[in-house]
Amino acid sequence: MIGMRTILQVADNSGARRLSCILPLGGDVGLQAGLGDVGTASVKEAAPESAIPKGEVVKCVVVRMG
């Protein structure tokens, strides 16, 4: 399960590389998210010339846990 302040690796081509979970939404255990749940996250690391800068708040979907 993904909770607050969890560091996440990004699996798309947006330019963000790592996210820090701010508020996991959904799930049946309170403030924890699982597969298919949406959450809010902050970009902690981004590619040098990406469209999403470091520090931006974004929405994310959990597609893989491992």
PDB file of N, CA, C and O in Angstrom:
ATOM      1  N   MET A   1       0.835  -1.177   0.000  1.00  0.00           N
ATOM      2  CA  MET A   1       0.000   0.000   0.000  1.00  0.00           C
ATOM      3  C   MET A   1       0.888   1.252   0.000  1.00  0.00           C
ATOM      4  O   MET A   1       1.986   1.231   0.530  1.00  0.00           O
ATOM      5  N   ILE A   2       0.366   2.301  -0.562  1.00  0.00           N
ATOM      6  CA  ILE A   2       1.107   3.549  -0.681  1.00  0.00           C
ATOM      7  C   ILE A   2       0.509   4.565   0.280  1.00  0.00           C
ATOM      8  O   ILE A   2      -0.691   4.850   0.230  1.00  0.00           O
ATOM      9  N   GLY A   3       1.341   5.094   1.149  1.00  0.00           N
ATOM     10  CA  GLY A   3       0.904   6.073   2.133  1.00  0.00           C
ATOM     11  C   GLY A   3       1.518   7.434   1.860  1.00  0.00           C
ATOM     12  O   GLY A   3       2.191   7.646   0.854  1.00  0.00           O
ATOM     13  N   MET A   4       1.305   8.349   2.780  1.00  0.00           N
ATOM     14  CA  MET A   4       1.857   9.688   2.650  1.00  0.00           C
ATOM     15  C   MET A   4       3.383   9.627   2.733  1.00  0.00           C
ATOM     16  O   MET A   4       3.942   8.799   3.435  1.00  0.00           O
ATOM     17  N   ARG A   5       4.049  10.504   1.977  1.00  0.00           N
ATOM     18  CA  ARG A   5       5.503  10.639   1.909  1.00  0.00           C
ATOM     19  C   ARG A   5       6.214   9.442   1.279  1.00  0.00           C
ATOM     20  O   ARG A   5       7.416   9.296   1.429  1.00  0.00           O
ATOM     21  N   THR A   6       5.488   8.592   0.591  1.00  0.00           N
ATOM     22  CA  THR A   6       6.107   7.480  -0.120  1.00  0.00           C
ATOM     23  C   THR A   6       6.741   8.010  -1.407  1.00  0.00           C
ATOM     24  O   THR A   6       6.131   8.797  -2.125  1.00  0.00           O
ATOM     25  N   ILE A   7       7.961   7.598  -1.702  1.00  0.00           N
ATOM     26  CA  ILE A   7       8.631   8.000  -2.937  1.00  0.00           C
ATOM     27  C   ILE A   7       8.227   7.012  -4.032  1.00  0.00           C
ATOM     28  O   ILE A   7       8.338   5.803  -3.868  1.00  0.00           O
ATOM     29  N   LEU A   8       7.760   7.553  -5.166  1.00  0.00           N
ATOM     30  CA  LEU A   8       7.250   6.744  -6.269  1.00  0.00           C
ATOM     31  C   LEU A   8       8.099   6.955  -7.514  1.00  0.00           C
ATOM     32  O   LEU A   8       8.555   8.065  -7.770  1.00  0.00           O
ATOM     33  N   GLN A   9       8.294   5.906  -8.298  1.00  0.00           N
ATOM     34  CA  GLN A   9       8.961   6.020  -9.592  1.00  0.00           C
ATOM     35  C   GLN A   9       7.886   6.213 -10.654  1.00  0.00           C
ATOM     36  O   GLN A   9       6.844   5.559 -10.622  1.00  0.00           O
ATOM     37  N   VAL A  10       8.147   7.079 -11.609  1.00  0.00           N
ATOM     38  CA  VAL A  10       7.173   7.414 -12.642  1.00  0.00           C
ATOM     39  C   VAL A  10       7.326   6.473 -13.825  1.00  0.00           C
ATOM     40  O   VAL A  10       8.440   6.168 -14.252  1.00  0.00           O
ATOM     41  N   ALA A  11       6.193   6.013 -14.378  1.00  0.00           N
ATOM     42  CA  ALA A  11       6.201   5.059 -15.491  1.00  0.00           C
ATOM     43  C   ALA A  11       5.538   5.646 -16.730  1.00  0.00           C
ATOM     44  O   ALA A  11       4.766   4.991 -17.403  1.00  0.00           O
ATOM     45  N   ASP A  12       5.822   6.914 -17.034  1.00  0.00           N
ATOM     46  CA  ASP A  12       5.295   7.517 -18.261  1.00  0.00           C
ATOM     47  C   ASP A  12       6.371   8.410 -18.873  1.00  0.00           C
ATOM     48  O   ASP A  12       7.494   8.444 -18.406  1.00  0.00           O
ATOM     49  N   ASN A  13       6.018   9.146 -19.903  1.00  0.00           N
ATOM     50  CA  ASN A  13       7.010   9.972 -20.595  1.00  0.00           C
ATOM     51  C   ASN A  13       6.801  11.465 -20.337  1.00  0.00           C
ATOM     52  O   ASN A  13       7.110  12.288 -21.165  1.00  0.00           O
ATOM     53  N   SER A  14       6.312  11.835 -19.155  1.00  0.00           N
ATOM     54  CA  SER A  14       6.056  13.239 -18.831  1.00  0.00           C
ATOM     55  C   SER A  14       7.342  14.003 -18.534  1.00  0.00           C
ATOM     56  O   SER A  14       7.362  15.222 -18.610  1.00  0.00           O
ATOM     57  N   GLY A  15       8.398  13.316 -18.145  1.00  0.00           N
ATOM     58  CA  GLY A  15       9.652  13.971 -17.792  1.00  0.00           C
ATOM     59  C   GLY A  15       9.936  13.905 -16.302  1.00  0.00           C
ATOM     60  O   GLY A  15      11.062  14.099 -15.872  1.00  0.00           O
ATOM     61  N   ALA A  16       8.918  13.639 -15.504  1.00  0.00           N
ATOM     62  CA  ALA A  16       9.128  13.461 -14.065  1.00  0.00           C
ATOM     63  C   ALA A  16       9.750  12.089 -13.835  1.00  0.00           C
ATOM     64  O   ALA A  16       9.438  11.137 -14.538  1.00  0.00           O
ATOM     65  N   ARG A  17      10.645  11.988 -12.868  1.00  0.00           N
ATOM     66  CA  ARG A  17      11.295  10.708 -12.591  1.00  0.00           C
ATOM     67  C   ARG A  17      10.898  10.137 -11.232  1.00  0.00           C
ATOM     68  O   ARG A  17      10.752   8.944 -11.086  1.00  0.00           O
ATOM     69  N   ARG A  18      10.778  10.987 -10.225  1.00  0.00           N
ATOM     70  CA  ARG A  18      10.378  10.541  -8.890  1.00  0.00           C
ATOM     71  C   ARG A  18       9.335  11.490  -8.329  1.00  0.00           C
ATOM     72  O   ARG A  18       9.420  12.704  -8.503  1.00  0.00           O
ATOM     73  N   LEU A  19       8.364  10.919  -7.624  1.00  0.00           N
ATOM     74  CA  LEU A  19       7.302  11.688  -6.983  1.00  0.00           C
ATOM     75  C   LEU A  19       7.271  11.361  -5.496  1.00  0.00           C
ATOM     76  O   LEU A  19       7.651  10.267  -5.091  1.00  0.00           O
ATOM     77  N   SER A  20       6.799  12.296  -4.710  1.00  0.00           N
ATOM     78  CA  SER A  20       6.548  12.056  -3.293  1.00  0.00           C
ATOM     79  C   SER A  20       5.048  12.193  -3.087  1.00  0.00           C
ATOM     80  O   SER A  20       4.456  13.235  -3.380  1.00  0.00           O
ATOM     81  N   CYS A  21       4.432  11.139  -2.582  1.00  0.00           N
ATOM     82  CA  CYS A  21       2.984  11.120  -2.406  1.00  0.00           C
ATOM     83  C   CYS A  21       2.574  12.107  -1.310  1.00  0.00           C
ATOM     84  O   CYS A  21       3.094  12.067  -0.198  1.00  0.00           O
ATOM     85  N   ILE A  22       1.638  12.997  -1.621  1.00  0.00           N
ATOM     86  CA  ILE A  22       1.132  13.970  -0.651  1.00  0.00           C
ATOM     87  C   ILE A  22      -0.139  13.449  -0.006  1.00  0.00           C
ATOM     88  O   ILE A  22      -0.261  13.423   1.215  1.00  0.00           O
ATOM     89  N   LEU A  23      -1.100  13.026  -0.833  1.00  0.00           N
ATOM     90  CA  LEU A  23      -2.373  12.557  -0.299  1.00  0.00           C
ATOM     91  C   LEU A  23      -2.904  11.420  -1.161  1.00  0.00           C
ATOM     92  O   LEU A  23      -3.387  11.641  -2.264  1.00  0.00           O
ATOM     93  N   PRO A  24      -2.783  10.192  -0.695  1.00  0.00           N
ATOM     94  CA  PRO A  24      -3.352   9.069  -1.440  1.00  0.00           C
ATOM     95  C   PRO A  24      -4.863   9.055  -1.276  1.00  0.00           C
ATOM     96  O   PRO A  24      -5.370   9.114  -0.156  1.00  0.00           O
ATOM     97  N   LEU A  25      -5.585   9.006  -2.384  1.00  0.00           N
ATOM     98  CA  LEU A  25      -7.048   8.989  -2.346  1.00  0.00           C
ATOM     99  C   LEU A  25      -7.541   7.596  -2.685  1.00  0.00           C
ATOM    100  O   LEU A  25      -6.876   6.847  -3.386  1.00  0.00           O
ATOM    101  N   GLY A  26      -8.711   7.260  -2.221  1.00  0.00           N
ATOM    102  CA  GLY A  26      -9.268   5.950  -2.506  1.00  0.00           C
ATOM    103  C   GLY A  26      -8.734   4.918  -1.545  1.00  0.00           C
ATOM    104  O   GLY A  26      -8.059   5.223  -0.567  1.00  0.00           O
ATOM    105  N   GLY A  27      -9.050   3.685  -1.825  1.00  0.00           N
ATOM    106  CA  GLY A  27      -8.629   2.626  -0.929  1.00  0.00           C
ATOM    107  C   GLY A  27      -9.633   2.465   0.199  1.00  0.00           C
ATOM    108  O   GLY A  27     -10.423   3.362   0.488  1.00  0.00           O
ATOM    109  N   ASP A  28      -9.604   1.330   0.844  1.00  0.00           N
ATOM    110  CA  ASP A  28     -10.572   1.076   1.900  1.00  0.00           C
ATOM    111  C   ASP A  28      -9.930   1.099   3.279  1.00  0.00           C
ATOM    112  O   ASP A  28     -10.566   0.797   4.267  1.00  0.00           O
ATOM    113  N   VAL A  29      -8.657   1.481   3.375  1.00  0.00           N
ATOM    114  CA  VAL A  29      -7.958   1.464   4.650  1.00  0.00           C
ATOM    115  C   VAL A  29      -7.590   2.876   5.097  1.00  0.00           C
ATOM    116  O   VAL A  29      -6.612   3.058   5.796  1.00  0.00           O
ATOM    117  N   GLY A  30      -8.336   3.884   4.685  1.00  0.00           N
ATOM    118  CA  GLY A  30      -8.014   5.246   5.089  1.00  0.00           C
ATOM    119  C   GLY A  30      -7.075   5.908   4.116  1.00  0.00           C
ATOM    120  O   GLY A  30      -7.312   5.921   2.922  1.00  0.00           O
ATOM    121  N   LEU A  31      -5.979   6.446   4.625  1.00  0.00           N
ATOM    122  CA  LEU A  31      -5.054   7.207   3.798  1.00  0.00           C
ATOM    123  C   LEU A  31      -3.973   6.330   3.178  1.00  0.00           C
ATOM    124  O   LEU A  31      -2.788   6.584   3.314  1.00  0.00           O
ATOM    125  N   GLN A  32      -4.387   5.286   2.501  1.00  0.00           N
ATOM    126  CA  GLN A  32      -3.477   4.432   1.758  1.00  0.00           C
ATOM    127  C   GLN A  32      -4.093   4.118   0.407  1.00  0.00           C
ATOM    128  O   GLN A  32      -5.303   3.954   0.299  1.00  0.00           O
ATOM    129  N   ALA A  33      -3.263   4.039  -0.619  1.00  0.00           N
ATOM    130  CA  ALA A  33      -3.736   3.771  -1.970  1.00  0.00           C
ATOM    131  C   ALA A  33      -3.152   2.455  -2.475  1.00  0.00           C
ATOM    132  O   ALA A  33      -2.067   2.052  -2.074  1.00  0.00           O
ATOM    133  N   GLY A  34      -3.881   1.805  -3.359  1.00  0.00           N
ATOM    134  CA  GLY A  34      -3.434   0.565  -3.988  1.00  0.00           C
ATOM    135  C   GLY A  34      -3.528   0.688  -5.492  1.00  0.00           C
ATOM    136  O   GLY A  34      -3.633   1.795  -6.031  1.00  0.00           O
ATOM    137  N   LEU A  35      -3.536  -0.421  -6.183  1.00  0.00           N
ATOM    138  CA  LEU A  35      -3.613  -0.414  -7.642  1.00  0.00           C
ATOM    139  C   LEU A  35      -4.889   0.262  -8.124  1.00  0.00           C
ATOM    140  O   LEU A  35      -5.978  -0.015  -7.628  1.00  0.00           O
ATOM    141  N   GLY A  36      -4.753   1.150  -9.096  1.00  0.00           N
ATOM    142  CA  GLY A  36      -5.889   1.824  -9.691  1.00  0.00           C
ATOM    143  C   GLY A  36      -6.370   3.049  -8.946  1.00  0.00           C
ATOM    144  O   GLY A  36      -7.262   3.746  -9.417  1.00  0.00           O
ATOM    145  N   ASP A  37      -5.797   3.353  -7.797  1.00  0.00           N
ATOM    146  CA  ASP A  37      -6.226   4.509  -7.019  1.00  0.00           C
ATOM    147  C   ASP A  37      -5.505   5.770  -7.480  1.00  0.00           C
ATOM    148  O   ASP A  37      -4.370   5.725  -7.948  1.00  0.00           O
ATOM    149  N   VAL A  38      -6.164   6.904  -7.316  1.00  0.00           N
ATOM    150  CA  VAL A  38      -5.623   8.204  -7.713  1.00  0.00           C
ATOM    151  C   VAL A  38      -5.078   8.892  -6.473  1.00  0.00           C
ATOM    152  O   VAL A  38      -5.609   8.737  -5.381  1.00  0.00           O
ATOM    153  N   GLY A  39      -4.012   9.655  -6.647  1.00  0.00           N
ATOM    154  CA  GLY A  39      -3.443  10.390  -5.532  1.00  0.00           C
ATOM    155  C   GLY A  39      -2.846  11.700  -5.995  1.00  0.00           C
ATOM    156  O   GLY A  39      -2.731  11.967  -7.189  1.00  0.00           O
ATOM    157  N   THR A  40      -2.455  12.516  -5.042  1.00  0.00           N
ATOM    158  CA  THR A  40      -1.784  13.771  -5.319  1.00  0.00           C
ATOM    159  C   THR A  40      -0.326  13.616  -4.911  1.00  0.00           C
ATOM    160  O   THR A  40      -0.039  13.045  -3.870  1.00  0.00           O
ATOM    161  N   ALA A  41       0.581  14.121  -5.740  1.00  0.00           N
ATOM    162  CA  ALA A  41       2.006  13.953  -5.467  1.00  0.00           C
ATOM    163  C   ALA A  41       2.781  15.199  -5.883  1.00  0.00           C
ATOM    164  O   ALA A  41       2.306  16.006  -6.678  1.00  0.00           O
ATOM    165  N   SER A  42       3.962  15.327  -5.333  1.00  0.00           N
ATOM    166  CA  SER A  42       4.867  16.415  -5.667  1.00  0.00           C
ATOM    167  C   SER A  42       6.061  15.844  -6.421  1.00  0.00           C
ATOM    168  O   SER A  42       6.598  14.808  -6.035  1.00  0.00           O
ATOM    169  N   VAL A  43       6.506  16.536  -7.471  1.00  0.00           N
ATOM    170  CA  VAL A  43       7.643  16.081  -8.265  1.00  0.00           C
ATOM    171  C   VAL A  43       8.921  16.377  -7.485  1.00  0.00           C
ATOM    172  O   VAL A  43       9.200  17.521  -7.142  1.00  0.00           O
ATOM    173  N   LYS A  44       9.708  15.345  -7.194  1.00  0.00           N
ATOM    174  CA  LYS A  44      10.955  15.499  -6.462  1.00  0.00           C
ATOM    175  C   LYS A  44      12.164  15.495  -7.384  1.00  0.00           C
ATOM    176  O   LYS A  44      13.186  16.080  -7.066  1.00  0.00           O
ATOM    177  N   GLU A  45      12.052  14.807  -8.522  1.00  0.00           N
ATOM    178  CA  GLU A  45      13.157  14.738  -9.480  1.00  0.00           C
ATOM    179  C   GLU A  45      12.556  14.711 -10.876  1.00  0.00           C
ATOM    180  O   GLU A  45      11.603  13.981 -11.126  1.00  0.00           O
ATOM    181  N   ALA A  46      13.117  15.526 -11.777  1.00  0.00           N
ATOM    182  CA  ALA A  46      12.598  15.591 -13.141  1.00  0.00           C
ATOM    183  C   ALA A  46      13.756  15.618 -14.128  1.00  0.00           C
ATOM    184  O   ALA A  46      14.884  15.968 -13.772  1.00  0.00           O
ATOM    185  N   ALA A  47      13.463  15.248 -15.363  1.00  0.00           N
ATOM    186  CA  ALA A  47      14.462  15.310 -16.430  1.00  0.00           C
ATOM    187  C   ALA A  47      14.820  16.784 -16.673  1.00  0.00           C
ATOM    188  O   ALA A  47      14.001  17.681 -16.435  1.00  0.00           O
ATOM    189  N   PRO A  48      16.031  17.059 -17.148  1.00  0.00           N
ATOM    190  CA  PRO A  48      16.478  18.450 -17.306  1.00  0.00           C
ATOM    191  C   PRO A  48      15.583  19.330 -18.183  1.00  0.00           C
ATOM    192  O   PRO A  48      15.360  20.483 -17.858  1.00  0.00           O
ATOM    193  N   GLU A  49      15.058  18.801 -19.273  1.00  0.00           N
ATOM    194  CA  GLU A  49      14.253  19.631 -20.174  1.00  0.00           C
ATOM    195  C   GLU A  49      12.810  19.143 -20.242  1.00  0.00           C
ATOM    196  O   GLU A  49      12.195  19.123 -21.304  1.00  0.00           O
ATOM    197  N   SER A  50      12.248  18.761 -19.116  1.00  0.00           N
ATOM    198  CA  SER A  50      10.891  18.229 -19.104  1.00  0.00           C
ATOM    199  C   SER A  50       9.862  19.353 -18.987  1.00  0.00           C
ATOM    200  O   SER A  50      10.172  20.476 -18.584  1.00  0.00           O
ATOM    201  N   ALA A  51       8.626  19.027 -19.332  1.00  0.00           N
ATOM    202  CA  ALA A  51       7.535  19.997 -19.233  1.00  0.00           C
ATOM    203  C   ALA A  51       7.071  20.172 -17.795  1.00  0.00           C
ATOM    204  O   ALA A  51       6.443  21.173 -17.461  1.00  0.00           O
ATOM    205  N   ILE A  52       7.387  19.222 -16.941  1.00  0.00           N
ATOM    206  CA  ILE A  52       6.979  19.279 -15.545  1.00  0.00           C
ATOM    207  C   ILE A  52       8.201  19.602 -14.697  1.00  0.00           C
ATOM    208  O   ILE A  52       9.127  18.803 -14.607  1.00  0.00           O
ATOM    209  N   PRO A  53       8.231  20.779 -14.051  1.00  0.00           N
ATOM    210  CA  PRO A  53       9.400  21.135 -13.251  1.00  0.00           C
ATOM    211  C   PRO A  53       9.377  20.497 -11.867  1.00  0.00           C
ATOM    212  O   PRO A  53       8.340  20.030 -11.390  1.00  0.00           O
ATOM    213  N   LYS A  54      10.512  20.487 -11.218  1.00  0.00           N
ATOM    214  CA  LYS A  54      10.636  19.982  -9.853  1.00  0.00           C
ATOM    215  C   LYS A  54       9.783  20.862  -8.928  1.00  0.00           C
ATOM    216  O   LYS A  54       9.763  22.080  -9.065  1.00  0.00           O
ATOM    217  N   GLY A  55       9.055  20.234  -8.021  1.00  0.00           N
ATOM    218  CA  GLY A  55       8.233  20.970  -7.062  1.00  0.00           C
ATOM    219  C   GLY A  55       6.779  21.123  -7.466  1.00  0.00           C
ATOM    220  O   GLY A  55       5.957  21.550  -6.661  1.00  0.00           O
ATOM    221  N   GLU A  56       6.426  20.777  -8.685  1.00  0.00           N
ATOM    222  CA  GLU A  56       5.037  20.906  -9.136  1.00  0.00           C
ATOM    223  C   GLU A  56       4.171  19.812  -8.514  1.00  0.00           C
ATOM    224  O   GLU A  56       4.600  18.689  -8.320  1.00  0.00           O
ATOM    225  N   VAL A  57       2.937  20.165  -8.182  1.00  0.00           N
ATOM    226  CA  VAL A  57       1.988  19.204  -7.624  1.00  0.00           C
ATOM    227  C   VAL A  57       1.170  18.625  -8.760  1.00  0.00           C
ATOM    228  O   VAL A  57       0.622  19.354  -9.574  1.00  0.00           O
ATOM    229  N   VAL A  58       1.107  17.284  -8.825  1.00  0.00           N
ATOM    230  CA  VAL A  58       0.436  16.596  -9.920  1.00  0.00           C
ATOM    231  C   VAL A  58      -0.486  15.515  -9.364  1.00  0.00           C
ATOM    232  O   VAL A  58      -0.367  15.100  -8.215  1.00  0.00           O
ATOM    233  N   LYS A  59      -1.418  15.082 -10.200  1.00  0.00           N
ATOM    234  CA  LYS A  59      -2.262  13.923  -9.880  1.00  0.00           C
ATOM    235  C   LYS A  59      -1.593  12.693 -10.470  1.00  0.00           C
ATOM    236  O   LYS A  59      -0.962  12.762 -11.516  1.00  0.00           O
ATOM    237  N   CYS A  60      -1.725  11.559  -9.811  1.00  0.00           N
ATOM    238  CA  CYS A  60      -1.122  10.329 -10.314  1.00  0.00           C
ATOM    239  C   CYS A  60      -2.048   9.141 -10.081  1.00  0.00           C
ATOM    240  O   CYS A  60      -2.910   9.190  -9.221  1.00  0.00           O
ATOM    241  N   VAL A  61      -1.835   8.104 -10.870  1.00  0.00           N
ATOM    242  CA  VAL A  61      -2.585   6.859 -10.755  1.00  0.00           C
ATOM    243  C   VAL A  61      -1.585   5.740 -10.489  1.00  0.00           C
ATOM    244  O   VAL A  61      -0.557   5.665 -11.154  1.00  0.00           O
ATOM    245  N   VAL A  62      -1.882   4.867  -9.541  1.00  0.00           N
ATOM    246  CA  VAL A  62      -1.008   3.744  -9.232  1.00  0.00           C
ATOM    247  C   VAL A  62      -1.284   2.642 -10.248  1.00  0.00           C
ATOM    248  O   VAL A  62      -2.383   2.143 -10.352  1.00  0.00           O
ATOM    249  N   VAL A  63      -0.251   2.298 -11.035  1.00  0.00           N
ATOM    250  CA  VAL A  63      -0.419   1.278 -12.072  1.00  0.00           C
ATOM    251  C   VAL A  63       0.413   0.037 -11.815  1.00  0.00           C
ATOM    252  O   VAL A  63       0.189  -0.992 -12.439  1.00  0.00           O
ATOM    253  N   ARG A  64       1.377   0.117 -10.890  1.00  0.00           N
ATOM    254  CA  ARG A  64       2.232  -1.035 -10.637  1.00  0.00           C
ATOM    255  C   ARG A  64       2.783  -0.924  -9.219  1.00  0.00           C
ATOM    256  O   ARG A  64       3.193   0.147  -8.791  1.00  0.00           O
ATOM    257  N   MET A  65       2.791  -2.034  -8.512  1.00  0.00           N
ATOM    258  CA  MET A  65       3.378  -2.079  -7.174  1.00  0.00           C
ATOM    259  C   MET A  65       4.283  -3.293  -7.122  1.00  0.00           C
ATOM    260  O   MET A  65       3.958  -4.339  -7.643  1.00  0.00           O
ATOM    261  N   GLY A  66       5.433  -3.135  -6.499  1.00  0.00           N
ATOM    262  CA  GLY A  66       6.308  -4.281  -6.495  1.00  0.00           C
ATOM    263  C   GLY A  66       7.394  -4.246  -5.532  1.00  0.00           C
ATOM    264  O   GLY A  66       7.886  -3.808  -4.723  1.00  0.00           O
TER     265      GLY A  66
END
